[in-house]
Amino acid sequence: LGFSANYTFSKSLDDVSSIFGASSTVQTGNVQLAPPQDPFNPGADKGPSTFDVTHILAFNIIQVLPFNRMELLRPLGKRITSGWQLLNITTLTSGLPFSIYSGIQQTGYGSGGVDRPDQVGTPVLSTSRTVREDYFGRGPQNASFFALPINVPGGTGPNHGVLGTLGRDTFRGPGYHDIDFALIKDTPLGHHAGAEAATVQFRAEFFNAFNLVNFSLPSNVVLGSGFGEINKTAGTSRQLQFSLKLLF
């Protein structure tokens, strides 16, 4: 038996990275280097990097399977019962941070609706509800957790608004869990000069073996379609792969 385990606790801060989903079909877009919400106060955008992952646990196991020692299987012969190994790689991480955007130009500073709103409620973020993709928990009413400061006294820009008080990257997406297995069988073929002439290797590999559902980030534009809901997964479903290899 051989194994190793690694745990990382980390924190990355910056004031420029962002994920903005302005499209009605793609709710979480690419990582961008965004200008500050307030060009006169860039420090207000300091927060977790969009690639910041607080907890990462990864471990792997290699186990030689001693089928040749099992009395029940000995009649099959060593060519069948020897050379088996079981391998595992498991990765568990916490979620990525993301910002909430209004979807409307609140002030005259910028464009594209990348201003942030005011937070007026505290959502319970979860993918364990009956409707698992409803990450904020109120479905069509998810926007009620936030208020858009537009048409207010002293407001500027086309919507006579002010900058919202919500910070950058203040929410966290779902965690990620992946468990992979491989079953390997090495069978020697003949000998040459006291060593094995060749080896046939059979591999059965199971990626995301338990078919765990890993959710991506939710829609993060208050006035966008499906705000607060997750419309895609992260990673793949269960994948099986078989191979036969000749090593010489």
PDB file of C-alpha atoms in Angstrom:
ATOM      1  CA  LEU A   1       0.000   0.000   0.000  1.00  0.00           C
ATOM      2  CA  GLY A   2       1.267   3.473  -0.915  1.00  0.00           C
ATOM      3  CA  PHE A   3      -0.506   6.775  -0.369  1.00  0.00           C
ATOM      4  CA  SER A   4       0.026  10.511  -0.050  1.00  0.00           C
ATOM      5  CA  ALA A   5      -2.181  13.382   1.075  1.00  0.00           C
ATOM      6  CA  ASN A   6      -1.847  17.133   0.605  1.00  0.00           C
ATOM      7  CA  TYR A   7      -3.861  19.962   2.124  1.00  0.00           C
ATOM      8  CA  THR A   8      -3.575  23.606   1.104  1.00  0.00           C
ATOM      9  CA  PHE A   9      -5.028  26.561   2.968  1.00  0.00           C
ATOM     10  CA  SER A  10      -4.544  29.712   0.949  1.00  0.00           C
ATOM     11  CA  LYS A  11      -5.724  33.266   0.354  1.00  0.00           C
ATOM     12  CA  SER A  12      -5.238  35.405  -2.742  1.00  0.00           C
ATOM     13  CA  LEU A  13      -6.330  39.056  -2.831  1.00  0.00           C
ATOM     14  CA  ASP A  14      -6.384  41.571  -5.672  1.00  0.00           C
ATOM     15  CA  ASP A  15      -8.504  44.409  -6.989  1.00  0.00           C
ATOM     16  CA  VAL A  16      -8.880  43.596 -10.703  1.00  0.00           C
ATOM     17  CA  SER A  17      -9.963  40.002 -11.452  1.00  0.00           C
ATOM     18  CA  SER A  18     -13.660  39.434 -12.140  1.00  0.00           C
ATOM     19  CA  ILE A  19     -16.203  37.146 -13.785  1.00  0.00           C
ATOM     20  CA  PHE A  20     -18.976  38.955 -15.570  1.00  0.00           C
ATOM     21  CA  GLY A  21     -21.862  37.192 -17.306  1.00  0.00           C
ATOM     22  CA  ALA A  22     -23.644  39.780 -19.418  1.00  0.00           C
ATOM     23  CA  SER A  23     -25.187  37.319 -21.861  1.00  0.00           C
ATOM     24  CA  SER A  24     -28.624  35.781 -21.465  1.00  0.00           C
ATOM     25  CA  THR A  25     -27.250  32.421 -22.615  1.00  0.00           C
ATOM     26  CA  VAL A  26     -23.894  32.402 -20.801  1.00  0.00           C
ATOM     27  CA  GLN A  27     -24.485  33.521 -17.237  1.00  0.00           C
ATOM     28  CA  THR A  28     -20.928  33.197 -15.974  1.00  0.00           C
ATOM     29  CA  GLY A  29     -18.338  34.469 -18.414  1.00  0.00           C
ATOM     30  CA  ASN A  30     -14.569  34.560 -18.679  1.00  0.00           C
ATOM     31  CA  VAL A  31     -12.155  35.820 -16.053  1.00  0.00           C
ATOM     32  CA  GLN A  32     -11.342  39.430 -16.861  1.00  0.00           C
ATOM     33  CA  LEU A  33      -9.112  42.185 -15.521  1.00  0.00           C
ATOM     34  CA  ALA A  34     -11.804  44.684 -14.654  1.00  0.00           C
ATOM     35  CA  PRO A  35     -11.409  48.408 -13.939  1.00  0.00           C
ATOM     36  CA  PRO A  36     -12.479  49.533 -10.474  1.00  0.00           C
ATOM     37  CA  GLN A  37     -16.126  50.359  -9.877  1.00  0.00           C
ATOM     38  CA  ASP A  38     -15.038  53.768  -8.575  1.00  0.00           C
ATOM     39  CA  PRO A  39     -11.924  55.117 -10.382  1.00  0.00           C
ATOM     40  CA  PHE A  40     -11.389  57.554  -7.508  1.00  0.00           C
ATOM     41  CA  ASN A  41     -11.360  54.776  -4.912  1.00  0.00           C
ATOM     42  CA  PRO A  42      -9.731  51.614  -6.348  1.00  0.00           C
ATOM     43  CA  GLY A  43      -9.129  50.288  -2.832  1.00  0.00           C
ATOM     44  CA  ALA A  44     -12.856  49.607  -2.517  1.00  0.00           C
ATOM     45  CA  ASP A  45     -12.402  46.772  -5.023  1.00  0.00           C
ATOM     46  CA  LYS A  46      -9.869  44.880  -2.932  1.00  0.00           C
ATOM     47  CA  GLY A  47     -11.131  41.388  -2.253  1.00  0.00           C
ATOM     48  CA  PRO A  48     -10.543  37.692  -2.959  1.00  0.00           C
ATOM     49  CA  SER A  49      -9.191  36.865  -6.402  1.00  0.00           C
ATOM     50  CA  THR A  50     -11.666  35.101  -8.642  1.00  0.00           C
ATOM     51  CA  PHE A  51      -9.270  32.119  -8.689  1.00  0.00           C
ATOM     52  CA  ASP A  52      -8.905  32.053  -4.889  1.00  0.00           C
ATOM     53  CA  VAL A  53      -9.622  28.602  -3.436  1.00  0.00           C
ATOM     54  CA  THR A  54      -9.402  28.548   0.345  1.00  0.00           C
ATOM     55  CA  HIS A  55      -9.262  24.790   0.937  1.00  0.00           C
ATOM     56  CA  ILE A  56      -7.764  22.092  -1.305  1.00  0.00           C
ATOM     57  CA  LEU A  57      -7.468  18.478  -0.158  1.00  0.00           C
ATOM     58  CA  ALA A  58      -5.902  15.982  -2.559  1.00  0.00           C
ATOM     59  CA  PHE A  59      -4.798  12.445  -1.891  1.00  0.00           C
ATOM     60  CA  ASN A  60      -3.905   9.335  -3.857  1.00  0.00           C
ATOM     61  CA  ILE A  61      -3.681   5.644  -3.053  1.00  0.00           C
ATOM     62  CA  ILE A  62      -1.889   2.771  -4.793  1.00  0.00           C
ATOM     63  CA  GLN A  63      -2.759  -0.720  -3.588  1.00  0.00           C
ATOM     64  CA  VAL A  64      -1.294  -3.937  -4.962  1.00  0.00           C
ATOM     65  CA  LEU A  65      -4.112  -6.492  -5.052  1.00  0.00           C
ATOM     66  CA  PRO A  66      -2.770  -9.871  -3.838  1.00  0.00           C
ATOM     67  CA  PHE A  67      -5.219 -12.077  -5.744  1.00  0.00           C
ATOM     68  CA  ASN A  68      -2.450 -14.669  -6.180  1.00  0.00           C
ATOM     69  CA  ARG A  69      -2.506 -15.248  -2.410  1.00  0.00           C
ATOM     70  CA  MET A  70      -6.204 -16.037  -2.296  1.00  0.00           C
ATOM     71  CA  GLU A  71      -6.752 -19.778  -2.020  1.00  0.00           C
ATOM     72  CA  LEU A  72     -10.013 -19.525  -3.948  1.00  0.00           C
ATOM     73  CA  LEU A  73      -8.321 -17.981  -7.007  1.00  0.00           C
ATOM     74  CA  ARG A  74      -5.090 -20.003  -7.105  1.00  0.00           C
ATOM     75  CA  PRO A  75      -6.483 -22.551  -9.609  1.00  0.00           C
ATOM     76  CA  LEU A  76      -6.610 -19.723 -12.182  1.00  0.00           C
ATOM     77  CA  GLY A  77      -2.811 -19.497 -12.179  1.00  0.00           C
ATOM     78  CA  LYS A  78      -0.402 -16.640 -11.510  1.00  0.00           C
ATOM     79  CA  ARG A  79      -0.725 -15.248 -15.039  1.00  0.00           C
ATOM     80  CA  ILE A  80      -4.340 -14.356 -14.217  1.00  0.00           C
ATOM     81  CA  THR A  81      -4.120 -13.528 -10.509  1.00  0.00           C
ATOM     82  CA  SER A  82      -0.862 -11.547 -10.274  1.00  0.00           C
ATOM     83  CA  GLY A  83       0.019  -8.042 -11.416  1.00  0.00           C
ATOM     84  CA  TRP A  84      -3.159  -6.252 -10.293  1.00  0.00           C
ATOM     85  CA  GLN A  85      -3.159  -2.733  -8.834  1.00  0.00           C
ATOM     86  CA  LEU A  86      -5.869  -0.336  -7.691  1.00  0.00           C
ATOM     87  CA  LEU A  87      -5.184   3.410  -7.898  1.00  0.00           C
ATOM     88  CA  ASN A  88      -7.206   6.357  -6.638  1.00  0.00           C
ATOM     89  CA  ILE A  89      -6.906  10.146  -6.960  1.00  0.00           C
ATOM     90  CA  THR A  90      -9.351  12.284  -4.961  1.00  0.00           C
ATOM     91  CA  THR A  91      -9.630  16.070  -5.105  1.00  0.00           C
ATOM     92  CA  LEU A  92     -11.856  18.124  -2.782  1.00  0.00           C
ATOM     93  CA  THR A  93     -11.913  21.929  -2.905  1.00  0.00           C
ATOM     94  CA  SER A  94     -13.984  24.781  -1.555  1.00  0.00           C
ATOM     95  CA  GLY A  95     -15.829  27.123  -3.915  1.00  0.00           C
ATOM     96  CA  LEU A  96     -14.618  30.045  -6.000  1.00  0.00           C
ATOM     97  CA  PRO A  97     -15.625  33.628  -5.144  1.00  0.00           C
ATOM     98  CA  PHE A  98     -17.817  35.739  -7.403  1.00  0.00           C
ATOM     99  CA  SER A  99     -19.221  39.259  -7.513  1.00  0.00           C
ATOM    100  CA  ILE A 100     -22.788  40.450  -7.979  1.00  0.00           C
ATOM    101  CA  TYR A 101     -23.385  43.059 -10.675  1.00  0.00           C
ATOM    102  CA  SER A 102     -26.432  45.237 -11.198  1.00  0.00           C
ATOM    103  CA  GLY A 103     -26.738  44.870 -14.955  1.00  0.00           C
ATOM    104  CA  ILE A 104     -27.470  48.584 -15.325  1.00  0.00           C
ATOM    105  CA  GLN A 105     -25.217  51.637 -15.380  1.00  0.00           C
ATOM    106  CA  GLN A 106     -25.859  53.247 -12.006  1.00  0.00           C
ATOM    107  CA  THR A 107     -23.461  56.169 -12.356  1.00  0.00           C
ATOM    108  CA  GLY A 108     -21.604  58.040 -15.070  1.00  0.00           C
ATOM    109  CA  TYR A 109     -18.272  56.316 -14.347  1.00  0.00           C
ATOM    110  CA  GLY A 110     -18.517  53.292 -16.579  1.00  0.00           C
ATOM    111  CA  SER A 111     -20.736  51.288 -18.892  1.00  0.00           C
ATOM    112  CA  GLY A 112     -21.998  47.754 -19.361  1.00  0.00           C
ATOM    113  CA  GLY A 113     -23.797  47.367 -16.056  1.00  0.00           C
ATOM    114  CA  VAL A 114     -20.742  46.369 -14.029  1.00  0.00           C
ATOM    115  CA  ASP A 115     -21.703  48.529 -11.046  1.00  0.00           C
ATOM    116  CA  ARG A 116     -22.460  46.591  -7.877  1.00  0.00           C
ATOM    117  CA  PRO A 117     -25.764  46.963  -5.988  1.00  0.00           C
ATOM    118  CA  ASP A 118     -26.604  47.331  -2.298  1.00  0.00           C
ATOM    119  CA  GLN A 119     -27.195  44.127  -0.331  1.00  0.00           C
ATOM    120  CA  VAL A 120     -30.445  44.210   1.639  1.00  0.00           C
ATOM    121  CA  GLY A 121     -30.776  40.537   2.584  1.00  0.00           C
ATOM    122  CA  THR A 122     -28.571  37.533   3.345  1.00  0.00           C
ATOM    123  CA  PRO A 123     -29.105  34.544   1.064  1.00  0.00           C
ATOM    124  CA  VAL A 124     -28.424  31.001   2.254  1.00  0.00           C
ATOM    125  CA  LEU A 125     -26.228  29.638  -0.536  1.00  0.00           C
ATOM    126  CA  SER A 126     -26.897  25.949  -1.132  1.00  0.00           C
ATOM    127  CA  THR A 127     -27.213  23.259  -3.798  1.00  0.00           C
ATOM    128  CA  SER A 128     -29.072  20.897  -1.434  1.00  0.00           C
ATOM    129  CA  ARG A 129     -32.590  22.223  -1.988  1.00  0.00           C
ATOM    130  CA  THR A 130     -35.348  20.463  -3.919  1.00  0.00           C
ATOM    131  CA  VAL A 131     -34.425  22.690  -6.860  1.00  0.00           C
ATOM    132  CA  ARG A 132     -30.688  22.195  -6.559  1.00  0.00           C
ATOM    133  CA  GLU A 133     -29.719  24.834  -9.117  1.00  0.00           C
ATOM    134  CA  ASP A 134     -31.488  27.587  -7.153  1.00  0.00           C
ATOM    135  CA  TYR A 135     -28.310  28.641  -5.348  1.00  0.00           C
ATOM    136  CA  PHE A 136     -29.770  31.744  -3.666  1.00  0.00           C
ATOM    137  CA  GLY A 137     -32.998  30.019  -2.635  1.00  0.00           C
ATOM    138  CA  ARG A 138     -35.760  32.338  -3.857  1.00  0.00           C
ATOM    139  CA  GLY A 139     -35.999  31.394  -7.507  1.00  0.00           C
ATOM    140  CA  PRO A 140     -37.506  34.266  -9.510  1.00  0.00           C
ATOM    141  CA  GLN A 141     -37.265  36.452  -6.369  1.00  0.00           C
ATOM    142  CA  ASN A 142     -33.506  36.103  -5.916  1.00  0.00           C
ATOM    143  CA  ALA A 143     -33.049  39.752  -6.880  1.00  0.00           C
ATOM    144  CA  SER A 144     -34.900  40.735  -3.689  1.00  0.00           C
ATOM    145  CA  PHE A 145     -31.642  40.243  -1.753  1.00  0.00           C
ATOM    146  CA  PHE A 146     -30.271  43.337  -3.499  1.00  0.00           C
ATOM    147  CA  ALA A 147     -31.336  46.907  -4.259  1.00  0.00           C
ATOM    148  CA  LEU A 148     -30.214  49.049  -7.186  1.00  0.00           C
ATOM    149  CA  PRO A 149     -29.360  52.601  -6.010  1.00  0.00           C
ATOM    150  CA  ILE A 150     -30.730  54.460  -9.034  1.00  0.00           C
ATOM    151  CA  ASN A 151     -33.028  57.481  -9.278  1.00  0.00           C
ATOM    152  CA  VAL A 152     -31.756  58.752  -5.942  1.00  0.00           C
ATOM    153  CA  PRO A 153     -30.979  62.309  -4.799  1.00  0.00           C
ATOM    154  CA  GLY A 154     -27.527  63.336  -5.968  1.00  0.00           C
ATOM    155  CA  GLY A 155     -27.321  60.453  -8.430  1.00  0.00           C
ATOM    156  CA  THR A 156     -25.291  60.778 -11.615  1.00  0.00           C
ATOM    157  CA  GLY A 157     -25.239  59.227 -15.050  1.00  0.00           C
ATOM    158  CA  PRO A 158     -28.168  58.218 -17.246  1.00  0.00           C
ATOM    159  CA  ASN A 159     -29.974  56.521 -14.361  1.00  0.00           C
ATOM    160  CA  HIS A 160     -29.199  59.156 -11.704  1.00  0.00           C
ATOM    161  CA  GLY A 161     -27.634  56.551  -9.434  1.00  0.00           C
ATOM    162  CA  VAL A 162     -24.816  56.083  -6.980  1.00  0.00           C
ATOM    163  CA  LEU A 163     -22.346  53.252  -6.436  1.00  0.00           C
ATOM    164  CA  GLY A 164     -23.613  50.307  -4.436  1.00  0.00           C
ATOM    165  CA  THR A 165     -22.043  49.316  -1.139  1.00  0.00           C
ATOM    166  CA  LEU A 166     -21.633  45.610  -1.930  1.00  0.00           C
ATOM    167  CA  GLY A 167     -17.991  44.535  -2.043  1.00  0.00           C
ATOM    168  CA  ARG A 168     -16.211  42.634  -4.776  1.00  0.00           C
ATOM    169  CA  ASP A 169     -16.136  38.807  -4.763  1.00  0.00           C
ATOM    170  CA  THR A 170     -18.198  38.675  -1.581  1.00  0.00           C
ATOM    171  CA  PHE A 171     -19.928  35.343  -2.323  1.00  0.00           C
ATOM    172  CA  ARG A 172     -18.621  31.812  -2.814  1.00  0.00           C
ATOM    173  CA  GLY A 173     -19.741  29.239  -5.336  1.00  0.00           C
ATOM    174  CA  PRO A 174     -20.241  25.512  -4.645  1.00  0.00           C
ATOM    175  CA  GLY A 175     -17.294  23.300  -3.796  1.00  0.00           C
ATOM    176  CA  TYR A 176     -15.747  20.777  -6.180  1.00  0.00           C
ATOM    177  CA  HIS A 177     -15.396  17.041  -5.503  1.00  0.00           C
ATOM    178  CA  ASP A 178     -13.781  14.522  -7.852  1.00  0.00           C
ATOM    179  CA  ILE A 179     -12.931  10.853  -7.158  1.00  0.00           C
ATOM    180  CA  ASP A 180     -11.088   8.853  -9.834  1.00  0.00           C
ATOM    181  CA  PHE A 181     -10.098   5.192  -9.837  1.00  0.00           C
ATOM    182  CA  ALA A 182      -7.963   2.972 -12.061  1.00  0.00           C
ATOM    183  CA  LEU A 183      -7.641  -0.802 -12.115  1.00  0.00           C
ATOM    184  CA  ILE A 184      -4.408  -1.995 -13.744  1.00  0.00           C
ATOM    185  CA  LYS A 185      -3.231  -5.482 -14.690  1.00  0.00           C
ATOM    186  CA  ASP A 186       0.359  -6.121 -15.866  1.00  0.00           C
ATOM    187  CA  THR A 187       0.997  -9.467 -17.570  1.00  0.00           C
ATOM    188  CA  PRO A 188       4.602 -10.359 -18.532  1.00  0.00           C
ATOM    189  CA  LEU A 189       5.229 -12.003 -21.917  1.00  0.00           C
ATOM    190  CA  GLY A 190       8.336 -14.199 -22.027  1.00  0.00           C
ATOM    191  CA  HIS A 191      11.856 -13.437 -20.832  1.00  0.00           C
ATOM    192  CA  HIS A 192      15.033 -12.256 -22.500  1.00  0.00           C
ATOM    193  CA  ALA A 193      18.444 -12.219 -20.795  1.00  0.00           C
ATOM    194  CA  GLY A 194      16.839 -12.849 -17.430  1.00  0.00           C
ATOM    195  CA  ALA A 195      14.358  -9.984 -17.745  1.00  0.00           C
ATOM    196  CA  GLU A 196      10.804  -9.716 -19.019  1.00  0.00           C
ATOM    197  CA  ALA A 197      10.778  -9.335 -22.792  1.00  0.00           C
ATOM    198  CA  ALA A 198       7.469  -7.444 -22.843  1.00  0.00           C
ATOM    199  CA  THR A 199       4.450  -6.647 -20.702  1.00  0.00           C
ATOM    200  CA  VAL A 200       0.818  -6.336 -21.652  1.00  0.00           C
ATOM    201  CA  GLN A 201      -0.946  -3.732 -19.518  1.00  0.00           C
ATOM    202  CA  PHE A 202      -4.714  -3.571 -19.173  1.00  0.00           C
ATOM    203  CA  ARG A 203      -6.204  -0.387 -17.685  1.00  0.00           C
ATOM    204  CA  ALA A 204      -9.777   0.320 -16.616  1.00  0.00           C
ATOM    205  CA  GLU A 205     -10.119   3.974 -15.587  1.00  0.00           C
ATOM    206  CA  PHE A 206     -13.136   5.569 -13.910  1.00  0.00           C
ATOM    207  CA  PHE A 207     -13.211   9.376 -13.862  1.00  0.00           C
ATOM    208  CA  ASN A 208     -15.701  10.915 -11.411  1.00  0.00           C
ATOM    209  CA  ALA A 209     -16.403   7.324 -10.423  1.00  0.00           C
ATOM    210  CA  PHE A 210     -19.401   8.132  -8.213  1.00  0.00           C
ATOM    211  CA  ASN A 211     -20.918  10.527 -10.764  1.00  0.00           C
ATOM    212  CA  LEU A 212     -20.888  13.435  -8.317  1.00  0.00           C
ATOM    213  CA  VAL A 213     -22.598  16.579  -9.598  1.00  0.00           C
ATOM    214  CA  ASN A 214     -20.308  19.609  -9.386  1.00  0.00           C
ATOM    215  CA  PHE A 215     -22.126  22.883  -9.937  1.00  0.00           C
ATOM    216  CA  SER A 216     -20.585  25.914 -11.620  1.00  0.00           C
ATOM    217  CA  LEU A 217     -21.080  29.527 -10.502  1.00  0.00           C
ATOM    218  CA  PRO A 218     -24.578  31.016 -10.590  1.00  0.00           C
ATOM    219  CA  SER A 219     -25.791  33.828 -12.793  1.00  0.00           C
ATOM    220  CA  ASN A 220     -24.408  36.969 -11.165  1.00  0.00           C
ATOM    221  CA  VAL A 221     -26.283  39.839 -12.869  1.00  0.00           C
ATOM    222  CA  VAL A 222     -29.271  41.091 -10.862  1.00  0.00           C
ATOM    223  CA  LEU A 223     -31.197  42.213 -13.937  1.00  0.00           C
ATOM    224  CA  GLY A 224     -30.020  39.231 -16.006  1.00  0.00           C
ATOM    225  CA  SER A 225     -31.940  36.092 -16.846  1.00  0.00           C
ATOM    226  CA  GLY A 226     -32.018  33.437 -14.109  1.00  0.00           C
ATOM    227  CA  PHE A 227     -30.179  35.520 -11.532  1.00  0.00           C
ATOM    228  CA  GLY A 228     -28.924  33.479  -8.571  1.00  0.00           C
ATOM    229  CA  GLU A 229     -29.481  30.166 -10.362  1.00  0.00           C
ATOM    230  CA  ILE A 230     -26.879  27.763 -11.732  1.00  0.00           C
ATOM    231  CA  ASN A 231     -27.298  26.741 -15.353  1.00  0.00           C
ATOM    232  CA  LYS A 232     -24.292  24.506 -15.907  1.00  0.00           C
ATOM    233  CA  THR A 233     -22.012  22.034 -14.180  1.00  0.00           C
ATOM    234  CA  ALA A 234     -18.277  22.091 -13.533  1.00  0.00           C
ATOM    235  CA  GLY A 235     -16.280  19.098 -14.706  1.00  0.00           C
ATOM    236  CA  THR A 236     -17.700  16.030 -16.392  1.00  0.00           C
ATOM    237  CA  SER A 237     -20.128  13.281 -15.507  1.00  0.00           C
ATOM    238  CA  ARG A 238     -18.814   9.753 -14.907  1.00  0.00           C
ATOM    239  CA  GLN A 239     -16.372   8.722 -17.666  1.00  0.00           C
ATOM    240  CA  LEU A 240     -15.103   5.149 -18.202  1.00  0.00           C
ATOM    241  CA  GLN A 241     -12.020   4.374 -20.265  1.00  0.00           C
ATOM    242  CA  PHE A 242     -10.448   1.040 -21.113  1.00  0.00           C
ATOM    243  CA  SER A 243      -7.082   0.478 -22.757  1.00  0.00           C
ATOM    244  CA  LEU A 244      -4.609  -2.278 -23.630  1.00  0.00           C
ATOM    245  CA  LYS A 245      -0.942  -1.388 -23.948  1.00  0.00           C
ATOM    246  CA  LEU A 246       2.151  -3.348 -24.989  1.00  0.00           C
ATOM    247  CA  LEU A 247       5.305  -2.333 -23.112  1.00  0.00           C
ATOM    248  CA  PHE A 248       8.666  -3.593 -24.428  1.00  0.00           C
TER     249      PHE A 248
END
